[in-house]
Short mmCIF file of C-alpha atoms in Angstrom, two decimals:
data_model
loop_
_atom_site.label_atom_id
_atom_site.label_comp_id
_atom_site.label_asym_id
_atom_site.label_seq_id
_atom_site.Cartn_x
_atom_site.Cartn_y
_atom_site.Cartn_z
CA UNK A 101 94.49 135.33 92.28
CA UNK A 102 90.67 135.86 92.07
CA UNK A 103 88.12 133.17 90.32
CA UNK A 104 84.60 132.74 88.97
CA UNK A 105 83.91 129.84 90.05
CA UNK A 106 81.20 129.62 92.36
CA UNK A 107 81.08 128.56 95.66
CA UNK A 108 77.82 130.04 96.61
CA UNK A 109 75.06 130.51 94.24
CA UNK A 110 72.91 133.46 96.00
CA UNK A 111 71.76 136.67 94.81
CA UNK A 112 75.46 137.64 94.06
CA UNK A 113 79.33 135.89 92.37
CA UNK A 114 81.39 134.73 94.81
CA UNK A 115 84.39 134.73 94.27
CA UNK A 116 87.43 132.77 95.81
CA UNK A 117 90.05 133.40 98.34
CA UNK A 118 93.20 134.33 96.42
CA UNK A 119 95.97 131.57 95.33
CA UNK A 120 99.48 133.00 94.11
CA UNK A 121 99.97 132.64 90.20
CA UNK A 122 101.34 128.54 89.96
CA UNK A 123 102.29 128.40 93.49
CA UNK A 124 102.90 124.94 94.95
CA UNK A 125 100.02 124.00 96.97
CA UNK A 126 98.58 121.27 99.13
CA UNK A 127 95.22 119.32 98.12
CA UNK A 128 93.02 117.82 100.53
CA UNK A 129 95.24 114.29 100.74
CA UNK A 130 98.03 116.49 101.24
CA UNK A 131 99.85 115.98 98.11
CA UNK A 132 101.74 119.42 96.55
CA UNK A 133 100.14 120.40 93.18
CA UNK A 134 99.97 123.35 90.54
CA UNK A 135 97.25 124.98 89.83
CA UNK A 136 95.28 123.79 87.16
CA UNK A 137 95.37 126.66 83.91
CA UNK A 138 96.66 127.92 81.22
CA UNK A 139 98.76 131.10 82.37
CA UNK A 140 98.63 134.13 80.97
CA UNK A 141 100.93 136.82 81.37
CA UNK A 142 99.64 140.03 79.47
CA UNK A 143 102.09 141.38 76.60
CA UNK A 144 104.42 138.95 77.93
CA UNK A 145 103.30 134.83 77.36
CA UNK A 146 100.59 132.10 77.54
CA UNK A 147 101.75 129.44 78.65
CA UNK A 148 105.29 128.64 77.81
CA UNK A 149 105.50 130.22 74.56
CA UNK A 150 106.44 133.60 75.12
CA UNK A 151 106.96 137.48 72.99
CA UNK A 152 110.04 137.51 71.41
CA UNK A 153 110.49 133.74 71.97
CA UNK A 154 113.04 131.87 68.86
CA UNK A 155 111.07 129.34 67.12
CA UNK A 156 113.23 126.49 67.61
CA UNK A 157 112.70 126.64 71.67
CA UNK A 158 109.08 126.46 71.19
CA UNK A 159 107.23 123.34 72.81
CA UNK A 160 105.93 120.63 69.97
CA UNK A 161 107.29 119.38 66.28
CA UNK A 162 105.89 122.21 64.15
CA UNK A 163 108.97 125.14 63.75
CA UNK A 164 108.77 127.36 60.51
CA UNK A 165 110.47 130.72 59.85
CA UNK A 166 106.82 132.58 59.13
CA UNK A 167 103.71 131.57 59.61
CA UNK A 168 101.39 130.23 62.45
CA UNK A 169 102.06 127.37 65.02
CA UNK A 170 100.18 125.65 67.58
CA UNK A 171 101.79 124.18 70.34
CA UNK A 172 99.92 122.33 73.29
CA UNK A 173 97.28 123.08 74.71
CA UNK A 174 95.95 124.71 71.34
CA UNK A 175 98.08 128.44 71.71
CA UNK A 176 98.32 129.49 68.36
CA UNK A 177 101.77 131.87 67.90
CA UNK A 178 102.59 134.19 64.66
CA UNK A 179 106.53 133.71 63.58
CA UNK A 180 108.40 136.16 62.06
CA UNK A 181 111.65 135.31 60.60
CA UNK A 182 112.27 132.94 63.45
CA UNK A 183 110.40 134.80 66.24
CA UNK A 184 107.15 134.79 67.86
CA UNK A 185 105.75 138.33 67.03
CA UNK A 186 101.71 137.52 68.41
CA UNK A 187 100.21 134.83 70.68
CA UNK A 188 96.71 133.81 71.34
CA UNK A 189 94.53 131.48 72.14
CA UNK A 190 92.01 130.55 69.73
CA UNK A 191 88.93 129.79 71.82
CA UNK A 192 89.04 129.28 75.56
CA UNK A 193 85.44 127.30 75.14
CA UNK A 194 87.35 124.52 73.52
CA UNK A 195 89.86 124.20 76.40
CA UNK A 196 89.93 121.11 79.05
CA UNK A 197 91.17 123.76 82.03
CA UNK A 198 90.40 127.35 82.89
CA UNK A 199 93.23 130.12 82.01
CA UNK A 200 94.69 132.53 84.81
CA UNK A 201 94.96 136.03 83.20
CA UNK A 202 96.25 139.00 85.54
CA UNK A 203 95.93 136.81 88.73
CA UNK A 204 91.63 135.55 87.59
CA UNK A 205 90.75 132.18 86.91
CA UNK A 206 88.57 132.19 83.65
CA UNK A 207 86.92 128.55 83.17
CA UNK A 208 86.11 127.94 79.62
CA UNK A 209 82.30 128.30 80.19
CA UNK A 210 82.06 131.99 81.84
CA UNK A 211 79.92 134.16 80.23
CA UNK A 212 81.80 136.93 77.94
CA UNK A 213 80.19 139.51 80.22
CA UNK A 214 81.72 138.25 83.20
CA UNK A 215 85.02 137.76 81.36
CA UNK A 216 85.22 141.68 80.76
CA UNK A 217 83.47 142.60 83.82
CA UNK A 218 86.74 140.93 85.39
CA UNK A 219 89.54 141.72 83.24
CA UNK A 220 88.11 145.18 82.17
CA UNK A 221 87.13 147.94 82.04
CA UNK A 222 86.63 146.42 78.55
CA UNK A 223 86.89 148.69 75.39
CA UNK A 224 85.15 147.59 72.05
CA UNK A 225 88.23 148.03 69.26
CA UNK A 226 87.53 148.19 65.55
CA UNK A 227 88.42 145.10 63.48
CA UNK A 228 87.47 142.80 60.75
CA UNK A 229 85.93 138.81 61.56
CA UNK A 230 84.33 139.20 65.15
CA UNK A 231 84.47 141.90 67.55
CA UNK A 232 87.64 142.65 69.75
CA UNK A 233 87.78 144.20 73.42
CA UNK A 234 91.00 145.75 74.98
CA UNK A 235 90.96 144.84 78.13
CA UNK A 236 92.58 146.75 81.53
CA UNK A 237 94.04 143.37 82.33
CA UNK A 238 96.23 144.27 79.69
CA UNK A 239 94.82 141.18 77.21
CA UNK A 240 92.67 141.53 74.24
CA UNK A 241 89.05 139.43 73.92
CA UNK A 242 87.65 138.55 70.60
CA UNK A 243 84.32 136.99 70.25
CA UNK A 244 81.50 136.50 67.67
CA UNK A 245 80.22 139.16 65.61
CA UNK A 246 76.85 139.51 67.82
CA UNK A 247 79.06 139.75 70.79
CA UNK A 248 77.53 136.64 72.39
CA UNK A 249 80.37 134.74 73.60
CA UNK A 250 80.15 131.55 71.08
CA UNK A 251 83.47 131.98 71.18
CA UNK A 252 85.80 133.55 73.17
CA UNK A 253 89.94 134.36 72.26
CA UNK A 254 92.41 135.97 74.38
CA UNK A 255 95.40 137.63 72.94
CA UNK A 256 98.16 138.69 74.76
CA UNK A 257 98.38 142.50 73.84
CA UNK A 258 95.94 144.90 72.48
CA UNK A 259 94.56 145.03 69.49
#
């Protein structure tokens, strides 16, 4: 898994050695832990919410047949006829942890251009209400009208 956390701030970004997605690893104290972050499997899931999942099995108290629900840690899901039909994180900047997309760990404060570089190439697609980019990694990234990355929305599939 790649990371954009910088270990060496010279003239180029340093990419850490790969760590397998959600594989247990030992920390400096010898304890086993899971990597911290919200896993996103393009076209499939964000965290514990999957496309096609029944609303009754979602974590959290919100249960409705149609509409939008939010489950911790801020995962939004569109529900139609009791099933999840779309999943997104409204703004990774608001998370207290990174996201892990297609093996790439992205911290909440990562610059938009760096995110697009790691997940891309990313192509802009016309939408209302901001800017969206479909990325080669299989996710869509949304941001503000000016493309400045003031917020970064991530969806499990292309727009």
